[in-house]
Amino acid sequence: AQSVTQPDIHITVSEGASLELRCNYSYGATPYLFWYVQSPGQGLQLLLKYFSGDTLVQGIKGFEAEFKRSQSSFNLRKPSVHWSDAAEYFCAVGGDTGGFKTIFGAGTRLFVKA
Amino acid sequence: GAVVSQHPSRVICKSGTSVKIECRSLDFQATTMFWYRQFPKQSLMLMATSNEGSKATYEQGVEKDKFLINHASLTLSTLTVTSAHPEDSSFYICSARDVAGGTPYEQYFGPGTRLTVT
């Protein structure tokens, strides 16, 4: 079955500290992986995506993610968090299986403390 | 980049009435659009896949008679919540695939519609 697991419901990080948000997926075919960010009451914004090639992908706002096939993971990282990064982060997987549907993880709420 | 709009952004309706939400792809043609529902502090749950010119495919547990989906053109899909009740209050988000201009695996998301049923 296709699924995405984000083990951390919420994470608190000090401003300026590094961040890593975890994501594990289960997908029967070649996975296409995404990270989205959502501020309260707002829509989704795509941070980055992985389709193929270099397993370390760079995104917007200084975020990056690394695809590790052996671990079925696609963790999101940022070297230095800013207060404006406080939001909900969703990992998602899509592909050929199931009519090109995108499956979302439960999300991780990021809190940033001064 | 590909832009998807939704209208209205917010709607309040009385219990028992119906409300229609529009999803438009502004600069590309979308043969497939998706409708999601998001409850507060929860993830997006796929409700249905909308295909232009054919019937929508609903996910298990979604009442097709309650959530009517029409995808009459390559740029417009509509979701009608019929006989709305307070438990239908939620954030509804649509997305679209730009098969011609992008990859088939990427969806472009609308800004969402906040529905409140009183």
PDB file of C-alpha atoms in Angstrom:
ATOM      1  CA  ALA A   1       0.000   0.000   0.000  1.00  0.00           C
ATOM      2  CA  GLN A   2       1.120   3.505  -0.694  1.00  0.00           C
ATOM      3  CA  SER A   3       1.756   5.620   2.362  1.00  0.00           C
ATOM      4  CA  VAL A   4       3.826   8.409   3.802  1.00  0.00           C
ATOM      5  CA  THR A   5       4.934   8.549   7.416  1.00  0.00           C
ATOM      6  CA  GLN A   6       6.069  11.671   9.160  1.00  0.00           C
ATOM      7  CA  PRO A   7       7.030  10.409  12.607  1.00  0.00           C
ATOM      8  CA  ASP A   8       7.163  13.788  14.300  1.00  0.00           C
ATOM      9  CA  ILE A   9       3.842  15.507  14.911  1.00  0.00           C
ATOM     10  CA  HIS A  10       5.602  18.666  16.011  1.00  0.00           C
ATOM     11  CA  ILE A  11       9.149  19.901  16.411  1.00  0.00           C
ATOM     12  CA  THR A  12      10.500  22.942  18.221  1.00  0.00           C
ATOM     13  CA  VAL A  13      13.761  24.480  17.066  1.00  0.00           C
ATOM     14  CA  SER A  14      15.605  27.575  18.173  1.00  0.00           C
ATOM     15  CA  GLU A  15      16.032  30.299  15.607  1.00  0.00           C
ATOM     16  CA  GLY A  16      19.358  29.854  13.858  1.00  0.00           C
ATOM     17  CA  ALA A  17      19.576  26.163  14.664  1.00  0.00           C
ATOM     18  CA  SER A  18      19.520  23.436  12.064  1.00  0.00           C
ATOM     19  CA  LEU A  19      16.405  21.501  11.180  1.00  0.00           C
ATOM     20  CA  GLU A  20      15.643  18.032   9.923  1.00  0.00           C
ATOM     21  CA  LEU A  21      12.120  16.788   9.293  1.00  0.00           C
ATOM     22  CA  ARG A  22      11.739  13.091   8.723  1.00  0.00           C
ATOM     23  CA  CYS A  23       9.727  11.375   6.028  1.00  0.00           C
ATOM     24  CA  ASN A  24       9.423   7.716   5.133  1.00  0.00           C
ATOM     25  CA  TYR A  25       7.361   6.395   2.279  1.00  0.00           C
ATOM     26  CA  SER A  26       5.976   3.154   0.970  1.00  0.00           C
ATOM     27  CA  TYR A  27       5.311   3.038  -2.744  1.00  0.00           C
ATOM     28  CA  GLY A  28       5.037   0.175  -5.175  1.00  0.00           C
ATOM     29  CA  ALA A  29       6.635   1.878  -8.142  1.00  0.00           C
ATOM     30  CA  THR A  30       9.193   4.609  -8.738  1.00  0.00           C
ATOM     31  CA  PRO A  31       8.312   7.300  -6.210  1.00  0.00           C
ATOM     32  CA  TYR A  32       8.112  10.971  -6.979  1.00  0.00           C
ATOM     33  CA  LEU A  33       8.591  12.865  -3.759  1.00  0.00           C
ATOM     34  CA  PHE A  34       7.561  16.306  -2.605  1.00  0.00           C
ATOM     35  CA  TRP A  35       7.768  18.578   0.387  1.00  0.00           C
ATOM     36  CA  TYR A  36       5.143  21.264   0.875  1.00  0.00           C
ATOM     37  CA  VAL A  37       4.767  23.984   3.476  1.00  0.00           C
ATOM     38  CA  GLN A  38       1.477  25.390   4.695  1.00  0.00           C
ATOM     39  CA  SER A  39       0.993  28.445   6.874  1.00  0.00           C
ATOM     40  CA  PRO A  40      -2.188  28.635   8.973  1.00  0.00           C
ATOM     41  CA  GLY A  41      -5.262  29.175   6.831  1.00  0.00           C
ATOM     42  CA  GLN A  42      -3.243  29.150   3.654  1.00  0.00           C
ATOM     43  CA  GLY A  43      -2.762  26.813   0.720  1.00  0.00           C
ATOM     44  CA  LEU A  44       0.237  24.641   0.004  1.00  0.00           C
ATOM     45  CA  GLN A  45       3.551  25.897  -1.268  1.00  0.00           C
ATOM     46  CA  LEU A  46       5.941  23.503  -2.951  1.00  0.00           C
ATOM     47  CA  LEU A  47       9.371  23.565  -1.308  1.00  0.00           C
ATOM     48  CA  LEU A  48      11.086  20.983  -3.473  1.00  0.00           C
ATOM     49  CA  LYS A  49      10.588  17.796  -5.421  1.00  0.00           C
ATOM     50  CA  TYR A  50      12.526  14.725  -6.419  1.00  0.00           C
ATOM     51  CA  PHE A  51      11.884  12.874  -9.629  1.00  0.00           C
ATOM     52  CA  SER A  52      15.257  11.411 -10.596  1.00  0.00           C
ATOM     53  CA  GLY A  53      18.963  12.155 -10.766  1.00  0.00           C
ATOM     54  CA  ASP A  54      20.937  13.681  -7.933  1.00  0.00           C
ATOM     55  CA  THR A  55      19.502  12.420  -4.684  1.00  0.00           C
ATOM     56  CA  LEU A  56      20.171  15.704  -2.892  1.00  0.00           C
ATOM     57  CA  VAL A  57      17.701  18.287  -4.096  1.00  0.00           C
ATOM     58  CA  GLN A  58      17.672  21.965  -3.396  1.00  0.00           C
ATOM     59  CA  GLY A  59      14.486  23.880  -2.891  1.00  0.00           C
ATOM     60  CA  ILE A  60      13.251  27.321  -2.088  1.00  0.00           C
ATOM     61  CA  LYS A  61      13.855  29.220   1.134  1.00  0.00           C
ATOM     62  CA  GLY A  62      17.149  27.440   1.767  1.00  0.00           C
ATOM     63  CA  PHE A  63      15.619  23.971   2.169  1.00  0.00           C
ATOM     64  CA  GLU A  64      17.105  20.776   0.837  1.00  0.00           C
ATOM     65  CA  ALA A  65      16.113  17.118   0.956  1.00  0.00           C
ATOM     66  CA  GLU A  66      17.914  13.866   0.408  1.00  0.00           C
ATOM     67  CA  PHE A  67      16.358  10.818  -1.210  1.00  0.00           C
ATOM     68  CA  LYS A  68      17.611   7.543   0.222  1.00  0.00           C
ATOM     69  CA  ARG A  69      16.094   4.625  -1.608  1.00  0.00           C
ATOM     70  CA  SER A  70      17.586   2.026   0.728  1.00  0.00           C
ATOM     71  CA  GLN A  71      15.865   3.667   3.687  1.00  0.00           C
ATOM     72  CA  SER A  72      12.715   4.739   1.833  1.00  0.00           C
ATOM     73  CA  SER A  73      13.287   8.192   3.200  1.00  0.00           C
ATOM     74  CA  PHE A  74      13.159  11.748   1.963  1.00  0.00           C
ATOM     75  CA  ASN A  75      14.159  13.956   4.894  1.00  0.00           C
ATOM     76  CA  LEU A  76      13.955  17.718   4.710  1.00  0.00           C
ATOM     77  CA  ARG A  77      16.766  19.867   6.082  1.00  0.00           C
ATOM     78  CA  LYS A  78      17.668  23.477   6.617  1.00  0.00           C
ATOM     79  CA  PRO A  79      20.968  24.612   8.107  1.00  0.00           C
ATOM     80  CA  SER A  80      19.618  27.681   9.893  1.00  0.00           C
ATOM     81  CA  VAL A  81      15.973  28.157  10.752  1.00  0.00           C
ATOM     82  CA  HIS A  82      14.288  31.543  10.671  1.00  0.00           C
ATOM     83  CA  TRP A  83      11.226  32.496  12.718  1.00  0.00           C
ATOM     84  CA  SER A  84       9.260  32.774   9.490  1.00  0.00           C
ATOM     85  CA  ASP A  85       9.771  29.058   8.867  1.00  0.00           C
ATOM     86  CA  ALA A  86       7.221  28.213  11.561  1.00  0.00           C
ATOM     87  CA  ALA A  87       4.477  26.351   9.686  1.00  0.00           C
ATOM     88  CA  GLU A  88       3.134  22.905   8.864  1.00  0.00           C
ATOM     89  CA  TYR A  89       5.276  20.749   6.600  1.00  0.00           C
ATOM     90  CA  PHE A  90       3.903  17.924   4.498  1.00  0.00           C
ATOM     91  CA  CYS A  91       5.825  15.191   2.755  1.00  0.00           C
ATOM     92  CA  ALA A  92       4.058  13.592  -0.202  1.00  0.00           C
ATOM     93  CA  VAL A  93       4.600  10.823  -2.734  1.00  0.00           C
ATOM     94  CA  GLY A  94       3.137  10.359  -6.189  1.00  0.00           C
ATOM     95  CA  GLY A  95       3.771   8.414  -9.358  1.00  0.00           C
ATOM     96  CA  ASP A  96       2.261   6.086 -11.903  1.00  0.00           C
ATOM     97  CA  THR A  97       0.401   3.959  -9.395  1.00  0.00           C
ATOM     98  CA  GLY A  98      -3.203   4.771  -8.655  1.00  0.00           C
ATOM     99  CA  GLY A  99      -3.964   7.305 -11.341  1.00  0.00           C
ATOM    100  CA  PHE A 100      -1.223   9.774 -10.516  1.00  0.00           C
ATOM    101  CA  LYS A 101      -2.608  10.455  -7.060  1.00  0.00           C
ATOM    102  CA  THR A 102      -0.469  12.224  -4.508  1.00  0.00           C
ATOM    103  CA  ILE A 103      -0.446  10.750  -1.015  1.00  0.00           C
ATOM    104  CA  PHE A 104       0.300  13.078   1.879  1.00  0.00           C
ATOM    105  CA  GLY A 105       1.869  12.426   5.213  1.00  0.00           C
ATOM    106  CA  ALA A 106       0.192  13.599   8.392  1.00  0.00           C
ATOM    107  CA  GLY A 107       2.390  16.652   8.580  1.00  0.00           C
ATOM    108  CA  THR A 108       4.902  18.044  11.048  1.00  0.00           C
ATOM    109  CA  ARG A 109       4.238  21.323  12.795  1.00  0.00           C
ATOM    110  CA  LEU A 110       7.410  23.373  13.205  1.00  0.00           C
ATOM    111  CA  PHE A 111       7.666  25.821  16.079  1.00  0.00           C
ATOM    112  CA  VAL A 112      10.574  28.256  16.163  1.00  0.00           C
ATOM    113  CA  LYS A 113      11.630  29.799  19.445  1.00  0.00           C
ATOM    114  CA  ALA A 114      13.617  32.964  19.769  1.00  0.00           C
TER     115      ALA A 114
ATOM    116  CA  GLY B   1       4.634  28.663 -13.375  1.00  0.00           C
ATOM    117  CA  ALA B   2       1.330  26.861 -13.464  1.00  0.00           C
ATOM    118  CA  VAL B   3      -1.345  28.658 -11.477  1.00  0.00           C
ATOM    119  CA  VAL B   4      -4.534  27.246 -10.030  1.00  0.00           C
ATOM    120  CA  SER B   5      -7.238  29.445  -8.586  1.00  0.00           C
ATOM    121  CA  GLN B   6     -10.212  28.664  -6.402  1.00  0.00           C
ATOM    122  CA  HIS B   7     -13.376  30.617  -5.867  1.00  0.00           C
ATOM    123  CA  PRO B   8     -14.621  31.547  -3.401  1.00  0.00           C
ATOM    124  CA  SER B   9     -11.804  31.674  -0.876  1.00  0.00           C
ATOM    125  CA  ARG B  10     -14.279  31.668   1.978  1.00  0.00           C
ATOM    126  CA  VAL B  11     -17.953  30.819   2.129  1.00  0.00           C
ATOM    127  CA  ILE B  12     -20.466  30.614   4.932  1.00  0.00           C
ATOM    128  CA  CYS B  13     -23.738  28.859   4.266  1.00  0.00           C
ATOM    129  CA  LYS B  14     -26.690  27.686   6.251  1.00  0.00           C
ATOM    130  CA  SER B  15     -27.306  24.065   7.035  1.00  0.00           C
ATOM    131  CA  GLY B  16     -29.293  22.366   4.295  1.00  0.00           C
ATOM    132  CA  THR B  17     -28.174  24.603   1.478  1.00  0.00           C
ATOM    133  CA  SER B  18     -25.753  23.746  -1.315  1.00  0.00           C
ATOM    134  CA  VAL B  19     -22.516  25.511  -2.142  1.00  0.00           C
ATOM    135  CA  LYS B  20     -20.368  25.349  -5.253  1.00  0.00           C
ATOM    136  CA  ILE B  21     -16.587  25.736  -5.277  1.00  0.00           C
ATOM    137  CA  GLU B  22     -14.724  26.408  -8.511  1.00  0.00           C
ATOM    138  CA  CYS B  23     -11.208  25.312  -9.372  1.00  0.00           C
ATOM    139  CA  ARG B  24      -9.530  26.814 -12.431  1.00  0.00           C
ATOM    140  CA  SER B  25      -6.202  26.224 -14.098  1.00  0.00           C
ATOM    141  CA  LEU B  26      -5.267  29.695 -15.302  1.00  0.00           C
ATOM    142  CA  ASP B  27      -2.393  29.122 -17.699  1.00  0.00           C
ATOM    143  CA  PHE B  28      -2.560  25.470 -18.614  1.00  0.00           C
ATOM    144  CA  GLN B  29      -5.019  22.767 -19.531  1.00  0.00           C
ATOM    145  CA  ALA B  30      -5.778  20.211 -16.883  1.00  0.00           C
ATOM    146  CA  THR B  31      -7.265  16.930 -17.961  1.00  0.00           C
ATOM    147  CA  THR B  32      -7.183  15.775 -14.371  1.00  0.00           C
ATOM    148  CA  MET B  33      -7.963  17.698 -11.219  1.00  0.00           C
ATOM    149  CA  PHE B  34      -8.069  16.473  -7.652  1.00  0.00           C
ATOM    150  CA  TRP B  35     -10.194  17.564  -4.713  1.00  0.00           C
ATOM    151  CA  TYR B  36      -8.889  17.373  -1.159  1.00  0.00           C
ATOM    152  CA  ARG B  37     -10.414  18.053   2.201  1.00  0.00           C
ATOM    153  CA  GLN B  38      -8.438  19.218   5.201  1.00  0.00           C
ATOM    154  CA  PHE B  39      -9.775  19.360   8.733  1.00  0.00           C
ATOM    155  CA  PRO B  40      -8.071  21.653  11.246  1.00  0.00           C
ATOM    156  CA  LYS B  41      -4.594  20.508  12.159  1.00  0.00           C
ATOM    157  CA  GLN B  42      -4.871  17.485   9.918  1.00  0.00           C
ATOM    158  CA  SER B  43      -3.425  16.423   6.610  1.00  0.00           C
ATOM    159  CA  LEU B  44      -4.998  16.591   3.192  1.00  0.00           C
ATOM    160  CA  MET B  45      -7.331  13.748   2.389  1.00  0.00           C
ATOM    161  CA  LEU B  46      -8.050  13.025  -1.252  1.00  0.00           C
ATOM    162  CA  MET B  47     -11.779  13.071  -1.918  1.00  0.00           C
ATOM    163  CA  ALA B  48     -11.973  12.473  -5.639  1.00  0.00           C
ATOM    164  CA  THR B  49     -10.216  12.598  -8.962  1.00  0.00           C
ATOM    165  CA  SER B  50     -11.917  14.713 -11.578  1.00  0.00           C
ATOM    166  CA  ASN B  51     -11.349  13.864 -15.228  1.00  0.00           C
ATOM    167  CA  GLU B  52     -12.417  16.204 -18.007  1.00  0.00           C
ATOM    168  CA  GLY B  53     -15.416  14.873 -19.869  1.00  0.00           C
ATOM    169  CA  SER B  54     -16.019  11.882 -17.652  1.00  0.00           C
ATOM    170  CA  LYS B  55     -17.341  10.988 -14.244  1.00  0.00           C
ATOM    171  CA  ALA B  56     -15.245  11.664 -11.205  1.00  0.00           C
ATOM    172  CA  THR B  57     -13.636   8.844  -9.276  1.00  0.00           C
ATOM    173  CA  TYR B  58     -14.351   9.042  -5.569  1.00  0.00           C
ATOM    174  CA  GLU B  59     -12.204   7.723  -2.771  1.00  0.00           C
ATOM    175  CA  GLN B  60     -13.617   5.135  -0.443  1.00  0.00           C
ATOM    176  CA  GLY B  61     -15.925   6.626   2.130  1.00  0.00           C
ATOM    177  CA  VAL B  62     -16.683   9.815   0.190  1.00  0.00           C
ATOM    178  CA  GLU B  63     -20.361  10.284  -0.583  1.00  0.00           C
ATOM    179  CA  LYS B  64     -20.615  10.945  -4.294  1.00  0.00           C
ATOM    180  CA  ASP B  65     -24.187  12.193  -4.003  1.00  0.00           C
ATOM    181  CA  LYS B  66     -23.160  14.717  -1.424  1.00  0.00           C
ATOM    182  CA  PHE B  67     -20.013  15.968  -3.101  1.00  0.00           C
ATOM    183  CA  LEU B  68     -20.864  16.488  -6.756  1.00  0.00           C
ATOM    184  CA  ILE B  69     -17.917  17.035  -9.049  1.00  0.00           C
ATOM    185  CA  ASN B  70     -18.105  18.347 -12.580  1.00  0.00           C
ATOM    186  CA  HIS B  71     -15.134  18.787 -14.897  1.00  0.00           C
ATOM    187  CA  ALA B  72     -16.780  20.264 -17.945  1.00  0.00           C
ATOM    188  CA  SER B  73     -13.750  21.907 -19.519  1.00  0.00           C
ATOM    189  CA  LEU B  74      -9.999  21.574 -19.549  1.00  0.00           C
ATOM    190  CA  THR B  75      -9.620  24.509 -17.195  1.00  0.00           C
ATOM    191  CA  LEU B  76     -12.520  24.212 -14.790  1.00  0.00           C
ATOM    192  CA  SER B  77     -13.680  21.709 -12.213  1.00  0.00           C
ATOM    193  CA  THR B  78     -16.415  22.362  -9.687  1.00  0.00           C
ATOM    194  CA  LEU B  79     -17.230  20.768  -6.356  1.00  0.00           C
ATOM    195  CA  THR B  80     -20.768  21.167  -5.084  1.00  0.00           C
ATOM    196  CA  VAL B  81     -21.476  20.316  -1.486  1.00  0.00           C
ATOM    197  CA  THR B  82     -25.155  19.445  -1.440  1.00  0.00           C
ATOM    198  CA  SER B  83     -27.378  19.803   1.610  1.00  0.00           C
ATOM    199  CA  ALA B  84     -24.436  20.969   3.647  1.00  0.00           C
ATOM    200  CA  HIS B  85     -24.264  20.301   7.363  1.00  0.00           C
ATOM    201  CA  PRO B  86     -21.917  21.654  10.043  1.00  0.00           C
ATOM    202  CA  GLU B  87     -19.755  18.533   9.819  1.00  0.00           C
ATOM    203  CA  ASP B  88     -18.979  19.466   6.202  1.00  0.00           C
ATOM    204  CA  SER B  89     -17.209  22.580   7.425  1.00  0.00           C
ATOM    205  CA  SER B  90     -13.636  22.202   6.288  1.00  0.00           C
ATOM    206  CA  PHE B  91     -10.868  23.543   4.078  1.00  0.00           C
ATOM    207  CA  TYR B  92     -11.271  22.283   0.514  1.00  0.00           C
ATOM    208  CA  ILE B  93      -8.255  22.336  -1.769  1.00  0.00           C
ATOM    209  CA  CYS B  94      -8.077  21.453  -5.437  1.00  0.00           C
ATOM    210  CA  SER B  95      -5.070  20.593  -7.557  1.00  0.00           C
ATOM    211  CA  ALA B  96      -4.437  20.055 -11.242  1.00  0.00           C
ATOM    212  CA  ARG B  97      -2.012  18.166 -13.430  1.00  0.00           C
ATOM    213  CA  ASP B  98      -0.346  19.993 -16.299  1.00  0.00           C
ATOM    214  CA  VAL B  99       0.242  17.026 -18.543  1.00  0.00           C
ATOM    215  CA  ALA B 100       1.409  19.043 -21.525  1.00  0.00           C
ATOM    216  CA  GLY B 101       3.739  21.480 -19.845  1.00  0.00           C
ATOM    217  CA  GLY B 102       5.035  19.660 -16.820  1.00  0.00           C
ATOM    218  CA  THR B 103       5.492  16.204 -15.477  1.00  0.00           C
ATOM    219  CA  PRO B 104       2.448  14.019 -14.937  1.00  0.00           C
ATOM    220  CA  TYR B 105       3.427  13.387 -11.340  1.00  0.00           C
ATOM    221  CA  GLU B 106       3.335  16.955 -10.149  1.00  0.00           C
ATOM    222  CA  GLN B 107       0.146  18.658  -9.077  1.00  0.00           C
ATOM    223  CA  TYR B 108      -0.384  22.385  -8.803  1.00  0.00           C
ATOM    224  CA  PHE B 109      -2.496  23.378  -5.842  1.00  0.00           C
ATOM    225  CA  GLY B 110      -5.114  26.039  -5.485  1.00  0.00           C
ATOM    226  CA  PRO B 111      -5.171  28.334  -2.453  1.00  0.00           C
ATOM    227  CA  GLY B 112      -8.101  26.523  -0.862  1.00  0.00           C
ATOM    228  CA  THR B 113     -11.683  27.359   0.100  1.00  0.00           C
ATOM    229  CA  ARG B 114     -12.776  27.633   3.696  1.00  0.00           C
ATOM    230  CA  LEU B 115     -16.357  26.371   4.042  1.00  0.00           C
ATOM    231  CA  THR B 116     -18.286  27.079   7.208  1.00  0.00           C
ATOM    232  CA  VAL B 117     -21.760  25.635   7.589  1.00  0.00           C
ATOM    233  CA  THR B 118     -23.887  27.224  10.303  1.00  0.00           C
TER     234      THR B 118
END
